[in-house]
Amino acid sequence: MAAFRLKPHPIPDAALDADIAILGKKGRGKTFTAKGIVERLLQMQRRVLVLDPLSVWWGLKSGADGKSPGFPIPVFGGPQADIPLHDAAGSTIAELIVSTGTSAILDMGQMRKAEQARLVADLLEYLFTHNRDALWLVLEEADAFAPQQPMGELTRVLGEVDRIARRGRNFGFRLISLTQRPAKLNKDVLTQLSTLIAMGVTSPQDRDAVKAWVDGNADRDQARKVYDSLAKLRVGEGWIWAPDHDLLDRVKFPAIHTLDTSKTPTAGDARITAPVLASADLAKITRQIQAIQATQGGNAKRPAKAAAKPPLVPMVPIQPKPASRPKVVTATAPSQLAAAILAARTAAGLSQTELAAKLKTAQANIARLEKAGSMPSTNTLQRIAKATGHKLAITFSRNARSQT
């Protein structure tokens, strides 16, 4: 766990234990504010699942300066993936979260909207049916998952979000919903939220959405000063409105302790290209996923479609091994090679810096290999295998097409 000191937060802990909406136009600090909340939850050992269609949440794994590790939270999918992600993986990831208590980030920034919808619908359906422990569910760009006028697969997603918003608290769910367009967030979902954080809402339609929440949850007599100031709030500033806790306060939210990967780049900014990332226990998570996949077998909800998809992790025999023997790390496709390198390093208990020292190279080069930023040569793979206590095995297999 990241070695940050737990400091008081403008939102009291009691208000964190309920549904929260963070509203504000683009660039006003919604994700920054939400990350501060999630940092506190992770420090408090709470279970958090982030649904991220923007690829901006992986920064939780690095310190604010990029030179120290952050939280060892696994990232599924995206440019910084610990484990690959595809649209048939929803129930598998949900079962992992329910059965192991794992926190996770689902980075869907490289997926099509229809793929995101299928993934999220399966995930939330399983979670609602099986989860019974406290789980904070963060919806980045919440209007993408709960729109006013859903179409296609999004109709099912909205249904799952709606029933979690309405009835999920009894099953442990707490929603943290972020949107830059409150008017586009489904009203049935918005009005169920207990605490509102308003940051720079300017358009009349979006201010009307705030008013709709006030009409159902808060004191209308207090609303005028909030409405009058919404267009004038500075970046990182907002109103915290928690009627259940008699809280209405205009605050400047504190700096976060992890890497701000949602910050809008400005001229002259020095981009952090290879930050130090905390390592989740990927070997353990891999074994857990393999066990889930083995028990699921052919019982997938959409077997014909799911059969064409690769497993989240390579399916290798799950057998206990003597502690002195290296773990088997397998890559069955080029896209899994980076994950296999990461798993080998993790199994050996080495940091990126330590492995780089063994290979007489820079830590940035290891980081690039582990996020598929470059393709290693066979010689490099042999050196990695030796440094991590593995043997490199390369096999060839004929595919179905070559045999016909």
CSV table of C-alpha atoms in Angstrom, one decimal:
chain,number,residue,atom,x,y,z
A,1,MET,CA,0.0,0.0,0.0
A,2,ALA,CA,1.2,3.5,-0.7
A,3,ALA,CA,2.9,5.2,2.2
A,4,PHE,CA,0.7,8.3,2.2
A,5,ARG,CA,-0.5,9.8,5.5
A,6,LEU,CA,-4.3,9.8,5.9
A,7,LYS,CA,-5.3,13.4,6.2
A,8,PRO,CA,-8.7,15.0,6.8
A,9,HIS,CA,-10.8,15.4,3.7
A,10,PRO,CA,-13.5,18.1,3.0
A,11,ILE,CA,-16.0,15.2,2.6
A,12,PRO,CA,-16.5,13.6,6.0
A,13,ASP,CA,-16.2,9.8,6.2
A,14,ALA,CA,-19.8,9.4,7.0
A,15,ALA,CA,-20.8,11.1,3.7
A,16,LEU,CA,-18.3,8.8,1.8
A,17,ASP,CA,-20.5,5.9,2.9
A,18,ALA,CA,-23.3,6.8,0.5
A,19,ASP,CA,-23.8,7.6,-3.2
A,20,ILE,CA,-22.0,10.7,-4.5
A,21,ALA,CA,-22.3,12.6,-7.8
A,22,ILE,CA,-19.5,14.9,-9.0
A,23,LEU,CA,-20.8,17.3,-11.6
A,24,GLY,CA,-18.8,19.9,-13.6
A,25,LYS,CA,-17.8,20.9,-17.1
A,26,LYS,CA,-14.7,19.7,-18.7
A,27,GLY,CA,-11.4,20.8,-17.1
A,28,ARG,CA,-12.8,21.8,-13.7
A,29,GLY,CA,-11.3,18.9,-11.7
A,30,LYS,CA,-13.9,16.2,-11.4
A,31,THR,CA,-11.6,13.3,-11.9
A,32,PHE,CA,-8.9,15.0,-9.7
A,33,THR,CA,-11.6,15.3,-6.9
A,34,ALA,CA,-12.8,11.8,-7.3
A,35,LYS,CA,-9.2,10.4,-7.1
A,36,GLY,CA,-8.8,12.2,-3.8
A,37,ILE,CA,-11.9,10.4,-2.5
A,38,VAL,CA,-10.7,7.0,-3.9
A,39,GLU,CA,-7.2,7.5,-2.4
A,40,ARG,CA,-8.8,8.0,1.0
A,41,LEU,CA,-11.0,4.9,0.5
A,42,LEU,CA,-8.0,2.8,-0.4
A,43,GLN,CA,-6.1,4.0,2.6
A,44,MET,CA,-9.0,3.0,4.7
A,45,GLN,CA,-8.8,-0.5,3.1
A,46,ARG,CA,-12.2,-0.1,1.3
A,47,ARG,CA,-12.9,-2.1,-1.8
A,48,VAL,CA,-13.1,0.1,-5.0
A,49,LEU,CA,-13.9,-0.7,-8.6
A,50,VAL,CA,-13.3,2.1,-11.2
A,51,LEU,CA,-15.0,1.9,-14.6
A,52,ASP,CA,-12.8,4.2,-16.7
A,53,PRO,CA,-13.6,4.8,-20.4
A,54,LEU,CA,-11.0,7.6,-20.6
A,55,SER,CA,-7.8,5.8,-19.6
A,56,VAL,CA,-7.1,8.4,-16.8
A,57,TRP,CA,-7.2,6.3,-13.6
A,58,TRP,CA,-4.1,4.1,-13.9
A,59,GLY,CA,-2.1,7.0,-12.3
A,60,LEU,CA,-3.3,5.6,-8.9
A,61,LYS,CA,-0.4,3.2,-9.2
A,62,SER,CA,2.3,5.9,-9.1
A,63,GLY,CA,3.1,8.7,-6.7
A,64,ALA,CA,2.4,12.3,-7.6
A,65,ASP,CA,5.9,12.9,-8.9
A,66,GLY,CA,6.1,9.6,-10.8
A,67,LYS,CA,9.2,8.6,-8.9
A,68,SER,CA,7.6,6.4,-6.3
A,69,PRO,CA,4.9,3.7,-6.3
A,70,GLY,CA,1.3,4.4,-5.5
A,71,PHE,CA,-1.4,1.9,-4.8
A,72,PRO,CA,-0.9,-1.7,-5.9
A,73,ILE,CA,-4.3,-1.8,-7.6
A,74,PRO,CA,-4.5,-4.0,-10.7
A,75,VAL,CA,-5.4,-2.4,-14.0
A,76,PHE,CA,-7.4,-4.4,-16.5
A,77,GLY,CA,-7.1,-3.1,-20.1
A,78,GLY,CA,-5.8,0.2,-21.5
A,79,PRO,CA,-2.2,1.4,-22.2
A,80,GLN,CA,-1.0,0.5,-18.7
A,81,ALA,CA,-2.7,-2.9,-18.5
A,82,ASP,CA,-1.6,-5.4,-16.0
A,83,ILE,CA,-4.1,-7.9,-17.5
A,84,PRO,CA,-5.7,-7.7,-20.9
A,85,LEU,CA,-9.4,-6.9,-21.1
A,86,HIS,CA,-12.2,-7.8,-23.6
A,87,ASP,CA,-15.9,-7.5,-23.8
A,88,ALA,CA,-16.7,-11.1,-22.7
A,89,ALA,CA,-14.8,-10.7,-19.4
A,90,GLY,CA,-17.4,-8.9,-17.3
A,91,SER,CA,-18.7,-11.9,-15.3
A,92,THR,CA,-15.1,-13.3,-14.7
A,93,ILE,CA,-13.9,-9.9,-13.3
A,94,ALA,CA,-17.0,-9.5,-11.2
A,95,GLU,CA,-16.5,-13.0,-9.7
A,96,LEU,CA,-12.9,-12.2,-9.0
A,97,ILE,CA,-14.0,-9.0,-7.1
A,98,VAL,CA,-16.8,-10.8,-5.2
A,99,SER,CA,-14.8,-13.9,-4.2
A,100,THR,CA,-11.4,-12.2,-3.4
A,101,GLY,CA,-12.3,-8.7,-2.2
A,102,THR,CA,-10.0,-7.2,-4.9
A,103,SER,CA,-10.1,-3.5,-5.8
A,104,ALA,CA,-9.5,-2.9,-9.5
A,105,ILE,CA,-9.5,-0.4,-12.4
A,106,LEU,CA,-11.2,-1.4,-15.6
A,107,ASP,CA,-9.6,0.8,-18.3
A,108,MET,CA,-11.9,0.7,-21.3
A,109,GLY,CA,-10.3,3.6,-23.2
A,110,GLN,CA,-9.3,1.3,-26.1
A,111,MET,CA,-12.6,-0.4,-26.5
A,112,ARG,CA,-15.5,0.5,-28.7
A,113,LYS,CA,-18.7,1.8,-27.1
A,114,ALA,CA,-20.6,-1.4,-27.9
A,115,GLU,CA,-17.8,-3.5,-26.3
A,116,GLN,CA,-17.8,-1.3,-23.2
A,117,ALA,CA,-21.6,-1.8,-22.9
A,118,ARG,CA,-21.4,-5.6,-23.1
A,119,LEU,CA,-18.6,-5.7,-20.6
A,120,VAL,CA,-20.3,-3.4,-18.1
A,121,ALA,CA,-23.7,-5.0,-18.4
A,122,ASP,CA,-22.3,-8.4,-17.6
A,123,LEU,CA,-20.1,-7.1,-14.8
A,124,LEU,CA,-22.9,-5.2,-13.0
A,125,GLU,CA,-25.5,-7.9,-13.4
A,126,TYR,CA,-23.1,-10.4,-11.7
A,127,LEU,CA,-22.1,-7.9,-9.0
A,128,PHE,CA,-25.7,-7.0,-8.2
A,129,THR,CA,-26.7,-10.7,-7.9
A,130,HIS,CA,-23.7,-11.9,-5.9
A,131,ASN,CA,-22.0,-8.9,-4.1
A,132,ARG,CA,-23.0,-8.5,-0.5
A,133,ASP,CA,-20.0,-6.6,0.9
A,134,ALA,CA,-19.2,-2.9,0.8
A,135,LEU,CA,-18.1,-1.9,-2.7
A,136,TRP,CA,-17.5,1.6,-4.0
A,137,LEU,CA,-18.3,1.7,-7.7
A,138,VAL,CA,-16.7,4.7,-9.6
A,139,LEU,CA,-18.4,5.6,-12.9
A,140,GLU,CA,-16.1,7.9,-14.9
A,141,GLU,CA,-18.3,9.7,-17.5
A,142,ALA,CA,-21.4,8.3,-15.8
A,143,ASP,CA,-23.7,9.6,-18.5
A,144,ALA,CA,-22.0,7.0,-20.9
A,145,PHE,CA,-23.3,4.2,-18.6
A,146,ALA,CA,-26.7,5.8,-17.6
A,147,PRO,CA,-27.8,8.1,-20.4
A,148,GLN,CA,-31.2,9.8,-20.6
A,149,GLN,CA,-31.9,8.0,-23.9
A,150,PRO,CA,-30.1,4.7,-24.1
A,151,MET,CA,-29.9,2.7,-27.3
A,152,GLY,CA,-28.9,-0.9,-28.0
A,153,GLU,CA,-26.7,-2.6,-25.3
A,154,LEU,CA,-26.8,0.7,-23.3
A,155,THR,CA,-30.4,-0.1,-22.4
A,156,ARG,CA,-29.2,-3.1,-20.4
A,157,VAL,CA,-26.4,-1.1,-18.8
A,158,LEU,CA,-28.8,1.6,-17.7
A,159,GLY,CA,-31.0,-1.0,-16.2
A,160,GLU,CA,-28.1,-2.4,-14.1
A,161,VAL,CA,-26.9,1.0,-13.0
A,162,ASP,CA,-30.5,2.1,-12.1
A,163,ARG,CA,-31.2,-0.9,-9.9
A,164,ILE,CA,-27.8,-0.5,-8.1
A,165,ALA,CA,-28.7,3.2,-7.6
A,166,ARG,CA,-32.1,2.3,-6.3
A,167,ARG,CA,-31.6,-0.9,-4.3
A,168,GLY,CA,-27.8,-1.4,-4.2
A,169,ARG,CA,-27.1,0.0,-0.8
A,170,ASN,CA,-28.7,-3.0,0.9
A,171,PHE,CA,-26.2,-5.1,-1.0
A,172,GLY,CA,-23.1,-3.0,-0.2
A,173,PHE,CA,-23.0,-0.7,-3.2
A,174,ARG,CA,-21.9,3.0,-3.1
A,175,LEU,CA,-21.9,4.9,-6.4
A,176,ILE,CA,-19.5,7.7,-7.2
A,177,SER,CA,-20.7,9.1,-10.5
A,178,LEU,CA,-18.7,11.7,-12.5
A,179,THR,CA,-20.2,13.7,-15.5
A,180,GLN,CA,-19.5,16.9,-17.3
A,181,ARG,CA,-23.1,16.9,-18.6
A,182,PRO,CA,-25.5,16.4,-15.7
A,183,ALA,CA,-28.4,17.0,-18.1
A,184,LYS,CA,-27.4,13.8,-20.0
A,185,LEU,CA,-27.2,11.7,-16.9
A,186,ASN,CA,-30.4,9.7,-16.4
A,187,LYS,CA,-32.6,11.6,-13.9
A,188,ASP,CA,-33.7,8.4,-12.1
A,189,VAL,CA,-30.1,7.7,-11.3
A,190,LEU,CA,-29.2,11.3,-10.4
A,191,THR,CA,-32.0,11.8,-8.0
A,192,GLN,CA,-31.0,8.7,-6.0
A,193,LEU,CA,-27.6,10.2,-5.0
A,194,SER,CA,-27.1,11.4,-1.4
A,195,THR,CA,-24.2,13.8,-1.8
A,196,LEU,CA,-23.7,16.3,-4.6
A,197,ILE,CA,-20.4,17.9,-5.5
A,198,ALA,CA,-21.0,20.7,-8.0
A,199,MET,CA,-17.9,22.1,-9.9
A,200,GLY,CA,-18.3,24.8,-12.5
A,201,VAL,CA,-21.7,23.8,-14.0
A,202,THR,CA,-22.5,26.6,-16.5
A,203,SER,CA,-25.1,25.6,-19.1
A,204,PRO,CA,-28.8,26.2,-18.3
A,205,GLN,CA,-29.7,22.5,-19.0
A,206,ASP,CA,-27.0,21.3,-16.6
A,207,ARG,CA,-28.0,23.7,-13.9
A,208,ASP,CA,-31.6,22.5,-14.3
A,209,ALA,CA,-30.3,19.0,-13.6
A,210,VAL,CA,-28.8,20.2,-10.4
A,211,LYS,CA,-32.1,21.9,-9.5
A,212,ALA,CA,-33.9,18.6,-10.1
A,213,TRP,CA,-31.6,16.9,-7.5
A,214,VAL,CA,-32.2,19.8,-5.0
A,215,ASP,CA,-36.0,19.5,-5.5
A,216,GLY,CA,-35.9,15.9,-4.5
A,217,ASN,CA,-33.1,15.9,-1.8
A,218,ALA,CA,-32.2,19.2,-0.4
A,219,ASP,CA,-33.4,22.5,1.0
A,220,ARG,CA,-34.6,24.8,-1.9
A,221,ASP,CA,-34.0,27.9,0.3
A,222,GLN,CA,-30.3,27.1,0.3
A,223,ALA,CA,-30.1,26.5,-3.4
A,224,ARG,CA,-29.9,30.1,-4.6
A,225,LYS,CA,-26.4,30.9,-3.5
A,226,VAL,CA,-25.2,27.6,-5.1
A,227,TYR,CA,-26.9,28.4,-8.4
A,228,ASP,CA,-25.6,31.9,-8.5
A,229,SER,CA,-22.0,30.8,-8.0
A,230,LEU,CA,-21.8,27.7,-10.2
A,231,ALA,CA,-20.5,29.5,-13.3
A,232,LYS,CA,-17.9,31.4,-11.2
A,233,LEU,CA,-16.2,28.5,-9.5
A,234,ARG,CA,-12.5,28.1,-10.1
A,235,VAL,CA,-10.7,24.9,-11.2
A,236,GLY,CA,-10.6,22.5,-8.3
A,237,GLU,CA,-13.3,24.4,-6.4
A,238,GLY,CA,-16.8,23.1,-5.7
A,239,TRP,CA,-19.8,22.9,-3.5
A,240,ILE,CA,-20.2,19.9,-1.2
A,241,TRP,CA,-23.9,19.3,-0.5
A,242,ALA,CA,-24.8,16.5,1.8
A,243,PRO,CA,-28.3,17.1,3.2
A,244,ASP,CA,-28.2,13.9,5.3
A,245,HIS,CA,-25.2,15.3,7.2
A,246,ASP,CA,-26.4,19.0,7.3
A,247,LEU,CA,-23.4,19.9,5.1
A,248,LEU,CA,-23.3,22.7,2.5
A,249,ASP,CA,-19.8,24.0,2.0
A,250,ARG,CA,-17.8,25.7,-0.8
A,251,VAL,CA,-14.3,24.3,-0.8
A,252,LYS,CA,-11.0,24.0,-2.7
A,253,PHE,CA,-10.2,20.3,-2.9
A,254,PRO,CA,-6.8,19.3,-1.7
A,255,ALA,CA,-4.0,18.0,-4.0
A,256,ILE,CA,-4.0,14.3,-4.7
A,257,HIS,CA,-1.1,12.0,-3.7
A,258,THR,CA,-0.9,9.9,-6.9
A,259,LEU,CA,0.0,10.8,-10.5
A,260,ASP,CA,-2.5,13.2,-12.0
A,261,THR,CA,-3.0,11.4,-15.4
A,262,SER,CA,-6.3,13.4,-16.0
A,263,LYS,CA,-4.6,16.8,-16.1
A,264,THR,CA,-5.0,18.8,-19.2
A,265,PRO,CA,-1.5,19.3,-20.8
A,266,THR,CA,-0.3,22.9,-21.1
A,267,ALA,CA,2.6,24.4,-23.0
A,268,GLY,CA,5.9,23.8,-21.1
A,269,ASP,CA,4.7,20.9,-19.0
A,270,ALA,CA,7.2,18.1,-18.6
A,271,ARG,CA,5.5,14.8,-19.4
A,272,ILE,CA,6.3,11.9,-17.2
A,273,THR,CA,6.9,9.1,-19.7
A,274,ALA,CA,8.0,6.2,-17.5
A,275,PRO,CA,6.6,6.6,-14.0
A,276,VAL,CA,7.4,4.1,-11.2
A,277,LEU,CA,4.3,1.9,-10.7
A,278,ALA,CA,3.2,-0.1,-7.7
A,279,SER,CA,3.1,-3.8,-8.5
A,280,ALA,CA,-0.1,-5.7,-7.7
A,281,ASP,CA,0.3,-9.4,-6.9
A,282,LEU,CA,-0.3,-10.5,-10.5
A,283,ALA,CA,0.8,-14.0,-9.9
A,284,LYS,CA,-1.9,-14.5,-7.3
A,285,ILE,CA,-4.5,-12.7,-9.4
A,286,THR,CA,-3.6,-14.8,-12.4
A,287,ARG,CA,-4.1,-18.0,-10.4
A,288,GLN,CA,-7.5,-16.7,-9.1
A,289,ILE,CA,-8.7,-15.8,-12.6
A,290,GLN,CA,-7.6,-19.2,-14.0
A,291,ALA,CA,-9.5,-20.9,-11.3
A,292,ILE,CA,-12.6,-18.9,-12.1
A,293,GLN,CA,-12.3,-19.5,-15.8
A,294,ALA,CA,-11.8,-23.2,-15.2
A,295,THR,CA,-15.1,-23.4,-13.2
A,296,GLN,CA,-17.0,-21.3,-15.6
A,297,GLY,CA,-16.1,-23.6,-18.5
A,298,GLY,CA,-18.7,-23.5,-21.2
A,299,ASN,CA,-21.3,-21.8,-18.9
A,300,ALA,CA,-20.7,-18.4,-20.4
A,301,LYS,CA,-23.8,-16.3,-20.9
A,302,ARG,CA,-23.1,-15.9,-24.6
A,303,PRO,CA,-21.1,-19.1,-25.4
A,304,ALA,CA,-20.9,-18.7,-29.1
A,305,LYS,CA,-19.4,-15.2,-28.8
A,306,ALA,CA,-17.4,-15.8,-25.7
A,307,ALA,CA,-15.7,-18.9,-27.3
A,308,ALA,CA,-14.0,-16.7,-29.9
A,309,LYS,CA,-12.5,-14.5,-27.2
A,310,PRO,CA,-9.1,-15.2,-25.5
A,311,PRO,CA,-9.1,-15.8,-21.8
A,312,LEU,CA,-8.0,-12.9,-19.5
A,313,VAL,CA,-4.9,-14.9,-18.7
A,314,PRO,CA,-3.3,-17.9,-20.3
A,315,MET,CA,-4.9,-21.2,-19.2
A,316,VAL,CA,-2.1,-23.2,-17.7
A,317,PRO,CA,-2.4,-26.1,-15.2
A,318,ILE,CA,-3.0,-24.8,-11.7
A,319,GLN,CA,-0.9,-27.1,-9.6
A,320,PRO,CA,1.0,-26.4,-6.4
A,321,LYS,CA,4.7,-26.2,-7.0
A,322,PRO,CA,7.7,-26.3,-4.6
A,323,ALA,CA,8.7,-22.8,-3.4
A,324,SER,CA,12.1,-23.3,-4.9
A,325,ARG,CA,10.9,-23.8,-8.4
A,326,PRO,CA,10.0,-20.9,-10.7
A,327,LYS,CA,6.4,-20.2,-11.6
A,328,VAL,CA,5.2,-21.0,-15.1
A,329,VAL,CA,4.5,-17.9,-17.0
A,330,THR,CA,2.9,-18.4,-20.5
A,331,ALA,CA,2.2,-16.1,-23.4
A,332,THR,CA,0.0,-17.7,-26.1
A,333,ALA,CA,-0.3,-14.6,-28.2
A,334,PRO,CA,1.9,-11.5,-29.0
A,335,SER,CA,-0.5,-9.3,-27.1
A,336,GLN,CA,0.1,-11.4,-23.9
A,337,LEU,CA,3.9,-11.1,-24.1
A,338,ALA,CA,4.1,-7.9,-22.1
A,339,ALA,CA,1.9,-9.3,-19.4
A,340,ALA,CA,4.0,-12.5,-19.3
A,341,ILE,CA,7.2,-10.4,-18.7
A,342,LEU,CA,5.4,-8.5,-16.0
A,343,ALA,CA,4.2,-11.8,-14.4
A,344,ALA,CA,7.7,-13.3,-14.5
A,345,ARG,CA,9.2,-10.2,-12.8
A,346,THR,CA,6.4,-10.2,-10.2
A,347,ALA,CA,6.8,-13.9,-9.5
A,348,ALA,CA,10.5,-13.3,-8.9
A,349,GLY,CA,9.8,-10.5,-6.4
A,350,LEU,CA,11.7,-7.9,-8.4
A,351,SER,CA,10.9,-4.3,-9.0
A,352,GLN,CA,11.4,-2.8,-12.5
A,353,THR,CA,14.5,-1.0,-11.2
A,354,GLU,CA,15.9,-4.3,-9.8
A,355,LEU,CA,15.3,-6.2,-13.0
A,356,ALA,CA,16.8,-3.3,-15.0
A,357,ALA,CA,19.9,-3.5,-12.9
A,358,LYS,CA,20.2,-7.3,-13.5
A,359,LEU,CA,19.9,-6.6,-17.3
A,360,LYS,CA,22.2,-3.6,-17.2
A,361,THR,CA,19.6,-1.4,-18.8
A,362,ALA,CA,17.3,1.5,-17.7
A,363,GLN,CA,14.1,1.1,-15.8
A,364,ALA,CA,12.3,2.9,-18.5
A,365,ASN,CA,13.1,0.1,-20.9
A,366,ILE,CA,11.5,-2.5,-18.6
A,367,ALA,CA,8.5,-0.2,-18.3
A,368,ARG,CA,8.1,-0.1,-22.1
A,369,LEU,CA,8.4,-3.9,-22.4
A,370,GLU,CA,5.7,-4.4,-19.7
A,371,LYS,CA,3.3,-2.1,-21.5
A,372,ALA,CA,4.0,-3.5,-25.0
A,373,GLY,CA,5.8,-0.3,-26.0
A,374,SER,CA,8.5,-2.3,-27.7
A,375,MET,CA,9.0,-5.9,-29.0
A,376,PRO,CA,11.8,-7.7,-27.2
A,377,SER,CA,14.3,-9.8,-29.1
A,378,THR,CA,14.8,-13.5,-28.3
A,379,ASN,CA,18.1,-12.6,-26.6
A,380,THR,CA,16.3,-10.1,-24.4
A,381,LEU,CA,13.7,-12.7,-23.4
A,382,GLN,CA,16.4,-15.2,-22.6
A,383,ARG,CA,18.1,-12.6,-20.3
A,384,ILE,CA,14.8,-11.8,-18.6
A,385,ALA,CA,14.1,-15.5,-18.1
A,386,LYS,CA,17.5,-16.0,-16.5
A,387,ALA,CA,17.2,-12.9,-14.3
A,388,THR,CA,13.8,-13.9,-13.0
A,389,GLY,CA,14.6,-17.6,-12.4
A,390,HIS,CA,12.7,-18.9,-15.4
A,391,LYS,CA,13.4,-20.9,-18.5
A,392,LEU,CA,12.4,-19.5,-21.9
A,393,ALA,CA,10.4,-22.0,-24.0
A,394,ILE,CA,9.3,-21.1,-27.5
A,395,THR,CA,6.9,-23.5,-29.3
A,396,PHE,CA,5.3,-23.6,-32.7
A,397,SER,CA,1.8,-25.0,-33.3
A,398,ARG,CA,-0.1,-25.4,-36.5
A,399,ASN,CA,-3.3,-23.4,-36.7
A,400,ALA,CA,-6.6,-24.8,-38.2
A,401,ARG,CA,-6.2,-22.9,-41.5
A,402,SER,CA,-2.7,-24.3,-42.2
A,403,GLN,CA,-4.0,-27.8,-41.8
A,404,THR,CA,-6.9,-27.5,-44.3
